[in-house]
Short mmCIF file of C-alpha atoms and ligand atoms in Angstrom, two decimals:
data_model
loop_
_atom_site.label_atom_id
_atom_site.label_comp_id
_atom_site.label_asym_id
_atom_site.label_seq_id
_atom_site.Cartn_x
_atom_site.Cartn_y
_atom_site.Cartn_z
CA MET H 217 17.74 16.59 -20.25
CA SER H 218 18.41 17.97 -16.64
CA ILE H 219 21.11 17.06 -14.47
CA PHE H 220 22.65 17.86 -11.09
CA ARG H 221 26.33 18.97 -10.92
CA ILE H 222 27.70 19.05 -7.18
CA GLU H 223 30.80 20.29 -6.02
CA GLY H 224 31.34 17.95 -3.12
CA GLY H 225 33.46 17.97 -0.04
CA HIS H 226 32.47 21.36 1.47
CA PRO H 227 31.10 21.44 4.87
CA LEU H 228 27.50 22.75 5.02
CA SER H 229 26.08 25.75 7.01
CA GLY H 230 22.53 26.87 6.80
CA SER H 231 18.87 26.66 6.83
CA VAL H 232 15.95 25.49 5.04
CA ARG H 233 12.30 25.23 5.48
CA VAL H 234 10.65 21.73 4.79
CA GLN H 235 8.22 21.49 1.76
CA GLY H 236 4.72 20.08 2.53
CA ALA H 237 4.46 16.08 2.51
CA LYS H 238 4.05 14.48 -0.64
CA ASN H 239 2.35 11.64 0.93
CA SER H 240 0.07 13.65 2.60
CA VAL H 241 -0.90 15.82 -0.27
CA LEU H 242 -1.82 12.92 -2.78
CA PRO H 243 -4.48 11.61 -0.47
CA ILE H 244 -5.85 14.89 0.66
CA LEU H 245 -6.19 16.11 -2.71
CA ALA H 246 -7.90 12.60 -3.62
CA ALA H 247 -10.35 13.31 -0.64
CA ALA H 248 -11.42 16.63 -2.09
CA PHE H 249 -13.15 14.84 -4.87
CA LEU H 250 -15.61 13.77 -2.08
CA SER H 251 -16.84 17.37 -1.65
CA PRO H 252 -19.75 18.93 -3.41
CA GLU H 253 -18.24 22.19 -2.41
CA GLU H 254 -14.69 23.84 -2.97
CA CYS H 255 -11.81 22.60 -1.04
CA VAL H 256 -8.52 24.93 -0.53
CA ILE H 257 -5.19 22.80 0.47
CA HIS H 258 -2.25 24.91 1.55
CA ASN H 259 1.45 24.11 1.55
CA CYS H 260 1.32 22.13 -1.57
CA PRO H 261 4.61 20.95 -2.90
CA HIS H 262 4.94 21.75 -6.69
CA LEU H 263 5.82 18.11 -7.57
CA THR H 264 5.29 16.12 -10.68
CA ASP H 265 3.07 13.67 -8.70
CA VAL H 266 0.87 16.53 -7.63
CA GLU H 267 0.39 17.62 -11.17
CA HIS H 268 -0.46 14.10 -11.95
CA THR H 269 -3.04 14.20 -9.15
CA LEU H 270 -4.60 17.49 -10.50
CA SER H 271 -4.57 16.06 -13.97
CA ILE H 272 -6.78 13.01 -12.75
CA LEU H 273 -9.12 15.37 -10.62
CA ARG H 274 -9.34 17.52 -14.06
CA HIS H 275 -10.12 13.99 -15.97
CA LEU H 276 -12.81 13.41 -13.36
CA GLY H 277 -14.49 16.76 -14.14
CA CYS H 278 -13.39 18.82 -11.44
CA ARG H 279 -11.68 22.37 -11.54
CA ALA H 280 -7.99 22.05 -9.80
CA GLU H 281 -6.05 25.21 -9.87
CA TRP H 282 -3.04 26.41 -8.15
CA GLU H 283 -2.85 29.80 -6.18
CA GLY H 284 0.70 30.08 -5.12
CA ASP H 285 1.31 27.12 -2.85
CA SER H 286 -2.28 26.46 -2.50
CA VAL H 287 -4.60 24.34 -4.68
CA ARG H 288 -8.26 25.11 -5.00
CA VAL H 289 -10.52 21.98 -5.94
CA ASP H 290 -13.86 22.15 -7.07
CA ALA H 291 -15.60 18.80 -7.20
CA SER H 292 -19.02 20.15 -7.62
CA ALA H 293 -19.95 18.62 -10.84
CA PRO H 294 -17.86 15.19 -11.50
CA GLN H 295 -18.40 13.90 -14.89
CA ASN H 296 -16.04 10.75 -14.79
CA ALA H 297 -15.64 7.75 -12.85
CA ASP H 298 -12.47 6.32 -14.45
CA VAL H 299 -8.76 7.09 -14.21
CA PRO H 300 -6.98 6.60 -17.71
CA ASP H 301 -4.25 4.27 -17.98
CA SER H 302 -1.73 6.97 -19.00
CA LEU H 303 -2.47 8.72 -15.57
CA MET H 304 -2.40 5.54 -13.72
CA GLY H 305 0.96 4.56 -15.34
CA GLU H 306 2.41 7.87 -14.21
CA MET H 307 2.32 7.37 -10.84
CA ARG H 308 1.50 4.12 -8.60
CA SER H 309 -0.50 6.11 -5.89
CA SER H 310 -3.21 7.30 -8.41
CA VAL H 311 -4.75 4.12 -6.77
CA VAL H 312 -5.77 6.11 -3.89
CA PHE H 313 -8.49 7.25 -5.98
CA LEU H 314 -10.26 4.20 -6.15
CA GLY H 315 -12.03 4.59 -2.67
CA PRO H 316 -13.25 8.23 -3.46
CA ILE H 317 -14.47 7.69 -6.88
CA LEU H 318 -16.33 4.60 -5.93
CA GLY H 319 -17.58 6.15 -2.88
CA ARG H 320 -18.86 9.69 -4.82
CA MET H 321 -20.00 8.07 -8.13
CA GLY H 322 -20.95 4.56 -6.99
CA LYS H 323 -18.52 3.03 -9.62
CA ALA H 324 -15.01 3.51 -10.54
CA GLU H 325 -12.71 2.09 -13.26
CA LEU H 326 -9.00 2.30 -13.50
CA SER H 327 -6.02 -0.02 -14.25
CA TYR H 328 -4.31 -2.20 -12.26
CA PRO H 329 -0.84 -0.39 -11.08
CA GLY H 330 1.31 -3.23 -11.14
CA GLY H 331 5.12 -3.25 -10.19
CA CYS H 332 7.24 -0.25 -10.15
CA GLU H 333 10.77 0.41 -9.53
CA LEU H 334 10.41 -0.79 -6.05
CA GLY H 335 9.47 -4.09 -7.34
CA PRO H 336 6.03 -5.71 -6.93
CA ARG H 337 3.26 -3.45 -5.39
CA PRO H 338 0.21 -5.37 -4.78
CA ILE H 339 -3.28 -3.69 -4.29
CA ASP H 340 -4.97 -6.96 -2.73
CA LEU H 341 -5.30 -5.13 0.33
CA HIS H 342 -7.05 -2.13 -0.88
CA LEU H 343 -9.22 -4.46 -2.87
CA ALA H 344 -10.13 -6.51 0.03
CA ALA H 345 -11.12 -3.45 2.29
CA LEU H 346 -13.11 -1.95 -0.55
CA ARG H 347 -14.85 -5.53 -0.81
CA THR H 348 -15.81 -5.77 2.77
CA LEU H 349 -17.79 -2.46 2.38
CA GLY H 350 -19.98 -4.07 -0.35
CA ALA H 351 -17.97 -3.22 -3.65
CA ASP H 352 -18.20 -5.48 -6.36
CA ILE H 353 -14.92 -5.45 -7.95
CA GLN H 354 -13.93 -7.22 -11.30
CA GLU H 355 -10.44 -7.59 -12.55
CA ARG H 356 -10.10 -8.09 -16.24
CA SER H 357 -6.95 -7.78 -18.54
CA GLY H 358 -5.49 -5.17 -16.04
CA ARG H 359 -8.53 -3.11 -15.60
CA LEU H 360 -10.32 -2.90 -12.60
CA SER H 361 -14.16 -2.32 -12.67
CA CYS H 362 -15.69 -1.62 -8.99
CA GLU H 363 -19.53 -0.64 -8.40
CA GLY H 364 -21.77 -0.73 -5.46
CA ARG H 365 -23.36 1.34 -2.61
CA LEU H 366 -21.04 0.95 0.40
CA LYS H 367 -21.85 0.00 3.75
CA GLY H 368 -20.05 0.36 6.88
CA GLY H 369 -17.91 -2.78 7.78
CA ASP H 370 -15.03 -4.29 9.87
CA ILE H 371 -11.88 -4.26 8.09
CA THR H 372 -8.88 -5.97 9.30
CA LEU H 373 -5.66 -5.20 7.08
CA SER H 374 -3.13 -8.46 7.31
CA LEU H 375 -0.27 -5.65 7.41
CA PRO H 376 -0.66 -1.75 8.04
CA SER H 377 -0.63 -0.89 4.63
CA VAL H 378 -0.57 3.23 4.18
CA GLY H 379 -2.27 3.40 0.73
CA ALA H 380 -4.87 0.38 1.54
CA THR H 381 -5.77 2.52 5.20
CA GLU H 382 -6.24 5.48 3.23
CA ASN H 383 -8.30 3.93 0.54
CA ALA H 384 -10.45 2.06 3.23
CA MET H 385 -10.95 5.75 5.10
CA LEU H 386 -11.84 7.46 1.79
CA ALA H 387 -14.32 4.94 0.97
CA ALA H 388 -15.69 4.49 4.59
CA VAL H 389 -16.81 8.31 4.84
CA THR H 390 -19.30 7.70 1.81
CA ALA H 391 -20.50 4.45 3.26
CA ASP H 392 -23.60 4.26 5.42
CA GLY H 393 -22.93 3.30 8.94
CA VAL H 394 -19.49 2.90 10.95
CA THR H 395 -16.26 1.28 9.74
CA THR H 396 -13.39 0.00 11.79
CA ILE H 397 -10.15 -0.55 10.32
CA THR H 398 -8.00 -2.53 12.38
CA ASN H 399 -4.42 -2.90 11.74
CA ALA H 400 -4.27 0.52 10.20
CA ALA H 401 -1.16 2.33 9.24
CA ARG H 402 -0.02 4.72 11.73
CA GLU H 403 2.07 7.12 9.66
CA PRO H 404 1.51 11.13 10.18
CA GLU H 405 -0.02 11.25 6.69
CA ILE H 406 -2.91 9.11 7.70
CA VAL H 407 -3.57 11.56 10.60
CA ASP H 408 -3.50 14.55 8.32
CA LEU H 409 -5.98 12.86 6.03
CA GLN H 410 -8.09 12.45 8.97
CA ASN H 411 -7.95 15.96 10.04
CA PHE H 412 -8.88 17.19 6.61
CA LEU H 413 -11.53 14.61 6.30
CA ASN H 414 -13.01 16.18 9.40
CA THR H 415 -12.73 19.64 8.03
CA MET H 416 -14.99 18.51 5.31
CA GLY H 417 -17.91 17.23 8.12
CA ALA H 418 -16.70 13.59 8.11
CA ASP H 419 -16.26 11.71 11.45
CA VAL H 420 -12.98 9.86 11.65
CA HIS H 421 -11.17 8.86 14.88
CA GLY H 422 -8.37 6.88 15.74
CA ALA H 423 -5.75 7.89 13.12
CA GLY H 424 -2.32 7.78 14.20
CA SER H 425 -3.35 4.43 16.44
CA SER H 426 -3.84 1.03 15.00
CA VAL H 427 -7.54 1.19 14.84
CA VAL H 428 -9.65 3.69 12.61
CA THR H 429 -13.31 4.22 13.17
CA VAL H 430 -15.18 5.93 10.56
CA ARG H 431 -18.91 7.16 10.89
CA GLY H 432 -19.78 7.14 7.26
CA GLY H 433 -22.79 9.08 5.43
CA LYS H 434 -22.32 12.10 6.94
CA PRO H 435 -23.06 15.24 4.68
CA LEU H 436 -19.71 16.67 3.51
CA HIS H 437 -18.74 20.27 2.64
CA GLY H 438 -15.84 22.46 1.60
CA GLY H 439 -12.73 22.35 3.71
CA GLU H 440 -9.65 24.20 4.16
CA HIS H 441 -6.27 22.49 5.23
CA THR H 442 -2.71 23.12 5.62
CA VAL H 443 -0.38 19.83 4.57
CA ILE H 444 2.32 18.63 7.02
CA ALA H 445 5.77 19.16 6.41
CA ASP H 446 7.42 16.09 4.50
CA ARG H 447 9.37 14.07 7.20
CA ILE H 448 11.32 12.27 4.57
CA VAL H 449 12.62 15.54 2.80
CA ALA H 450 13.49 16.62 6.32
CA CYS H 451 15.65 13.36 6.73
CA THR H 452 17.27 14.07 3.41
CA TYR H 453 18.77 17.32 4.41
CA LEU H 454 19.73 15.96 7.74
CA SER H 455 21.36 13.36 6.12
CA ALA H 456 22.99 15.70 3.75
CA VAL H 457 24.49 17.50 6.56
CA ALA H 458 25.59 14.33 8.04
CA SER H 459 27.30 13.32 4.81
CA ALA H 460 29.25 16.66 4.12
CA GLY H 461 29.91 17.71 7.61
CA GLY H 462 29.08 21.09 8.93
CA GLU H 463 25.87 22.30 10.54
CA GLY H 464 22.29 22.84 9.32
CA GLU H 465 18.73 23.65 10.38
CA VAL H 466 15.60 22.05 8.97
CA THR H 467 12.53 24.07 10.11
CA GLY H 468 8.61 23.65 9.96
CA VAL H 469 9.01 20.12 10.82
CA ASP H 470 7.75 18.05 13.89
CA TRP H 471 10.81 16.18 15.25
CA ARG H 472 8.52 13.27 16.86
CA GLN H 473 7.99 12.02 13.26
CA LEU H 474 11.61 11.42 12.47
CA SER H 475 12.90 10.37 15.77
CA THR H 476 14.13 6.81 14.61
CA VAL H 477 16.10 8.81 11.99
CA THR H 478 17.66 11.34 13.93
CA ALA H 479 18.58 8.70 16.50
CA VAL H 480 20.50 6.88 14.34
CA LEU H 481 22.39 10.03 13.19
CA SER H 482 23.03 10.92 16.80
CA GLU H 483 24.26 7.32 17.16
CA ALA H 484 26.57 7.89 14.20
CA GLY H 485 28.05 10.81 16.14
CA CYS H 486 26.08 13.88 14.80
CA LYS H 487 24.72 16.47 17.25
CA VAL H 488 21.31 16.71 16.85
CA GLU H 489 18.86 19.16 18.68
CA SER H 490 15.32 19.10 18.30
CA GLY H 491 13.33 22.38 18.78
CA MET H 492 9.39 22.96 18.81
CA ASP H 493 9.27 22.81 14.98
CA SER H 494 12.90 22.68 13.66
CA ILE H 495 15.91 20.10 14.00
CA TYR H 496 19.41 21.42 14.14
CA ILE H 497 22.36 19.08 13.45
CA ARG H 498 26.06 19.45 13.23
CA THR H 499 29.13 17.01 12.19
CA ASP H 500 32.48 17.94 13.08
CA LYS H 501 34.15 14.32 12.81
CA ARG H 502 34.10 11.43 10.85
CA LEU H 503 30.73 9.13 11.65
CA ARG H 504 30.79 5.68 13.00
CA ALA H 505 28.85 2.80 11.82
CA VAL H 506 25.48 2.40 14.05
CA ARG H 507 23.38 -0.63 15.09
CA PRO H 508 21.47 -2.45 12.61
CA ILE H 509 18.82 -0.45 10.79
CA ARG H 510 15.47 -2.31 10.20
CA THR H 511 12.89 -0.59 7.99
CA ALA H 512 9.53 -0.89 9.34
CA PRO H 513 5.86 0.77 9.34
CA TYR H 514 5.69 3.63 11.35
CA PRO H 515 6.77 4.64 13.85
CA GLY H 516 9.74 2.43 12.72
CA PHE H 517 12.65 3.60 10.62
CA PRO H 518 11.18 4.61 7.35
CA THR H 519 11.85 2.71 4.27
CA ASP H 520 11.74 6.17 2.40
CA ALA H 521 14.67 7.37 4.64
CA GLN H 522 16.94 3.99 3.92
CA ALA H 523 18.74 5.25 0.95
CA VAL H 524 19.45 8.98 2.14
CA VAL H 525 20.86 7.64 5.57
CA MET H 526 22.63 4.89 3.76
CA ALA H 527 24.24 7.32 1.77
CA ALA H 528 25.36 9.29 5.04
CA LEU H 529 26.89 6.36 6.13
CA CYS H 530 28.94 5.32 3.32
CA LYS H 531 32.11 7.24 4.96
CA ALA H 532 31.33 6.04 8.64
CA GLN H 533 33.84 4.24 10.35
CA GLY H 534 33.03 0.32 10.98
CA ALA H 535 30.23 -1.37 9.04
CA THR H 536 26.31 -0.90 9.16
CA VAL H 537 23.72 -3.40 8.60
CA PHE H 538 20.54 -2.52 6.69
CA SER H 539 17.63 -4.83 6.60
CA GLU H 540 14.89 -3.42 4.05
CA ASN H 541 11.65 -5.06 4.91
CA MET H 542 9.07 -3.00 3.12
CA PHE H 543 9.93 -3.46 -0.49
CA ASP H 544 11.62 -6.05 -2.69
CA SER H 545 13.96 -3.89 -4.92
CA ARG H 546 14.84 -0.89 -2.96
CA TYR H 547 18.81 -0.90 -3.05
CA ARG H 548 18.85 0.13 -6.61
CA HIS H 549 21.10 3.07 -5.59
CA VAL H 550 23.58 0.68 -4.15
CA ASP H 551 25.45 0.36 -7.64
CA GLU H 552 25.61 3.89 -8.25
CA LEU H 553 26.85 4.73 -4.66
CA THR H 554 29.25 2.11 -5.38
CA ARG H 555 30.52 4.17 -8.57
CA MET H 556 31.48 6.74 -6.11
CA GLY H 557 33.57 4.52 -3.97
CA ALA H 558 31.09 3.08 -1.47
CA ASP H 559 31.81 -0.68 -0.25
CA ILE H 560 28.46 -2.05 -0.11
CA ARG H 561 27.47 -5.71 -0.16
CA VAL H 562 23.65 -6.72 -1.03
CA GLU H 563 22.07 -9.98 -0.25
CA GLY H 564 18.28 -10.30 -0.49
CA LYS H 565 16.95 -7.58 1.84
CA VAL H 566 20.20 -7.15 3.82
CA ALA H 567 22.77 -4.59 2.82
CA VAL H 568 26.04 -4.14 4.52
CA VAL H 569 28.01 -0.69 4.35
CA TYR H 570 31.51 -1.12 5.12
CA GLY H 571 32.66 2.49 5.75
CA VAL H 572 35.51 3.75 3.29
CA GLU H 573 37.65 7.06 4.36
CA ARG H 574 36.47 8.78 1.00
CA LEU H 575 34.01 8.97 -1.69
CA PHE H 576 34.71 10.27 -5.00
CA GLY H 577 32.61 12.25 -7.58
CA ALA H 578 31.24 10.36 -10.74
CA LYS H 579 28.62 10.47 -13.13
CA VAL H 580 25.65 8.68 -11.58
CA LYS H 581 21.93 8.10 -12.34
CA SER H 582 18.95 8.11 -10.08
CA THR H 583 16.87 5.20 -10.21
CA ASP H 584 14.24 5.84 -8.10
CA LEU H 585 12.83 9.02 -6.11
CA ARG H 586 14.66 8.42 -2.70
CA GLY H 587 17.63 6.63 -4.24
CA GLY H 588 18.18 9.77 -6.60
CA ALA H 589 18.09 12.08 -3.37
CA ALA H 590 20.73 9.44 -1.93
CA LEU H 591 23.37 10.15 -4.80
CA ALA H 592 22.73 14.00 -4.02
CA VAL H 593 23.65 13.35 -0.08
CA ALA H 594 26.37 11.12 -1.19
CA GLY H 595 27.71 13.69 -3.84
CA LEU H 596 28.19 16.55 -1.13
CA GLY H 597 30.16 14.33 0.86
CA ALA H 598 32.36 13.14 -1.73
CA GLU H 599 35.73 14.57 -3.20
CA GLY H 600 35.19 16.52 -6.73
CA GLU H 601 32.39 16.59 -8.97
CA THR H 602 29.37 14.30 -9.06
CA VAL H 603 26.69 14.60 -12.05
CA ILE H 604 23.32 13.20 -11.43
CA SER H 605 21.01 12.25 -14.34
CA GLY H 606 17.56 10.78 -14.12
CA LEU H 607 16.16 13.71 -12.33
CA LYS H 608 12.38 12.87 -13.27
CA HIS H 609 12.22 10.49 -10.28
CA ILE H 610 13.81 13.28 -8.10
CA ASP H 611 11.23 15.73 -9.10
CA ARG H 612 8.29 13.46 -8.15
CA GLY H 613 9.17 14.10 -4.35
CA TYR H 614 11.19 17.32 -4.07
CA ALA H 615 9.98 20.33 -5.02
CA GLY H 616 13.29 22.23 -5.29
CA LEU H 617 16.28 19.72 -4.15
CA ALA H 618 18.83 22.13 -5.73
CA GLU H 619 17.60 25.41 -4.14
CA ASP H 620 17.00 23.67 -0.79
CA LEU H 621 20.55 22.32 -0.29
CA ARG H 622 21.96 25.60 -1.44
CA ALA H 623 20.13 27.31 1.35
CA LEU H 624 22.19 24.53 3.54
CA GLY H 625 25.34 25.98 1.86
CA ALA H 626 25.80 23.12 -0.69
CA LYS H 627 27.39 23.80 -4.10
CA ILE H 628 24.88 22.11 -6.48
CA ARG H 629 23.28 23.46 -9.46
CA ARG H 630 20.75 22.19 -11.97
CA GLU H 631 21.54 22.49 -15.71
CA GLU H 632 20.40 21.19 -19.11
CA GLU H 633 22.95 18.79 -20.22
CA LYS H 634 23.76 18.94 -23.89
CA LEU H 635 22.53 15.97 -25.97
CA THR H 636 26.12 15.20 -27.20
CA GLU H 637 27.37 14.39 -24.01
CA ASN H 638 26.88 10.79 -22.67
CA SER H 639 26.29 10.03 -19.06
C1 LIG I 287 3.40 4.45 1.09
C2 LIG I 287 3.88 5.49 0.54
C3 LIG I 287 5.42 5.20 0.29
C4 LIG I 287 6.30 4.30 1.79
C5 LIG I 287 5.24 3.30 1.85
C6 LIG I 287 6.01 2.43 3.19
C7 LIG I 287 2.43 7.01 -0.42
C8 LIG I 287 2.23 7.88 -1.77
N1 LIG I 287 3.43 6.25 -0.64
O1 LIG I 287 3.21 3.57 -0.26
O2 LIG I 287 6.32 6.31 -0.04
O3 LIG I 287 7.60 3.93 1.06
O4 LIG I 287 3.81 3.97 2.06
O5 LIG I 287 5.81 3.34 4.16
O6 LIG I 287 2.14 7.39 0.71
N2 LIG I 287 1.24 -4.43 0.52
C9 LIG I 287 0.54 -5.48 -0.08
N3 LIG I 287 -0.60 -5.40 -0.37
C10 LIG I 287 -1.46 -4.16 -0.61
C11 LIG I 287 -0.69 -3.04 -0.35
C12 LIG I 287 0.51 -3.13 0.47
O7 LIG I 287 0.90 -6.73 0.14
O8 LIG I 287 -2.45 -4.27 -1.25
C13 LIG I 287 2.62 -4.36 1.11
C14 LIG I 287 3.50 -3.71 -0.17
O9 LIG I 287 4.25 -4.49 -1.09
C15 LIG I 287 4.47 -3.41 1.17
C16 LIG I 287 3.91 -3.04 2.35
O10 LIG I 287 2.59 -3.54 2.11
O11 LIG I 287 5.37 -4.42 1.03
C17 LIG I 287 3.54 -1.61 2.53
O12 LIG I 287 3.14 -1.06 1.52
P1 LIG I 287 2.08 0.10 1.65
O13 LIG I 287 2.16 0.78 3.02
O14 LIG I 287 0.78 0.15 0.91
O15 LIG I 287 2.91 1.41 0.83
P2 LIG I 287 2.10 2.36 -0.08
O16 LIG I 287 0.88 2.84 0.41
O17 LIG I 287 2.16 1.91 -1.39
#
């Protein structure tokens, strides 16, 4: 079992280039299934979630190969129209294959993704969107069977779900006629997906706004695309500097995509400067608590940044209120932060972080992807040694957390823990 060993309490100094965005690359790889010609996707992060996505593509009959940080996908001869339970179970976002498989093959079969570590994550909006396009969907004992020739239609999402917007776009490019998706999610990853679809010959407009229009049925061809930088990974590294003190720079990232987070870090007393494609941060005194932080769909404060920013604010002067409005169980890192000396009270979707003067290194366990990264952020600002286990969660979304934090000057290493040791 791997662990991270962190020697905390040292100010950081360094610069790191941010990896490609997990939440972009997964739907983009699923989109490559729509093309009868080879697609090349650059800036793909080496993540277990990406490996699972490639396994799904291979199961479907595609060739999917790494070449450095690029992935070549050849979906010219698809053979299957299902995703096996084992692969669905590995990664909830496998559901984004529903639209492309149905669109390309006229049928799709996969298991219901069910709940996950963040609490229940329904897919009713995905299914309603596909039904609007003419899909016949049967749900039996946890399996979903879908079929139908798709036709353009007017989809109105009752809330701006990222995954449902992506599934609807992916299905709509194969449907005859025009589809409009109203109350669409506006995340930068949706814009990235639109850009890739259009390089394949699709006709998609409006991503980044609340209405996405797809003129479906265009013949698709191969495409080449570079995935945008991961704004949540960038937030994690900025939070690490805020927690440990010192200075650092994240590069390759569009600051406009994380301005709600940098605004909070500035309010907390960090000096933040945004350049063309980089963000510099410096922290030379104790942080102060900030006004309430409410997670919301983009461009609001991202739920994915809640845990890492909370970790940075554990030592702030005063109390900060967090309100988690996107997922039910997204405070599982709180118990672990408490083991490090943090004072946090949770009631329902609200968490109040009472700043303490010091955090102390401890043995802690990551409970989910961003919660795990938050423990590293807290560990860098804690006195003494922090040992983090449960790295499989972190590996889903960070291609090299230890290497990247070392580039920022952190004392962190990954080790194989001896089986006799208890943690
Ligand atoms: C995506 C991101 C995830 C991020 C989340 C919110 C990927 C792979 N994952 O997840 O990192 O935390 O956006 O920004 O891109 N909902 C329903 N019914 C549905 C779908 C969603 O009720 O059919 C609800 C969810 O329970 C949640 C909210 O809508 O409360 C937002 O979920 P959604 O935007 O769909 O998140 P994901 O696409 O799963």
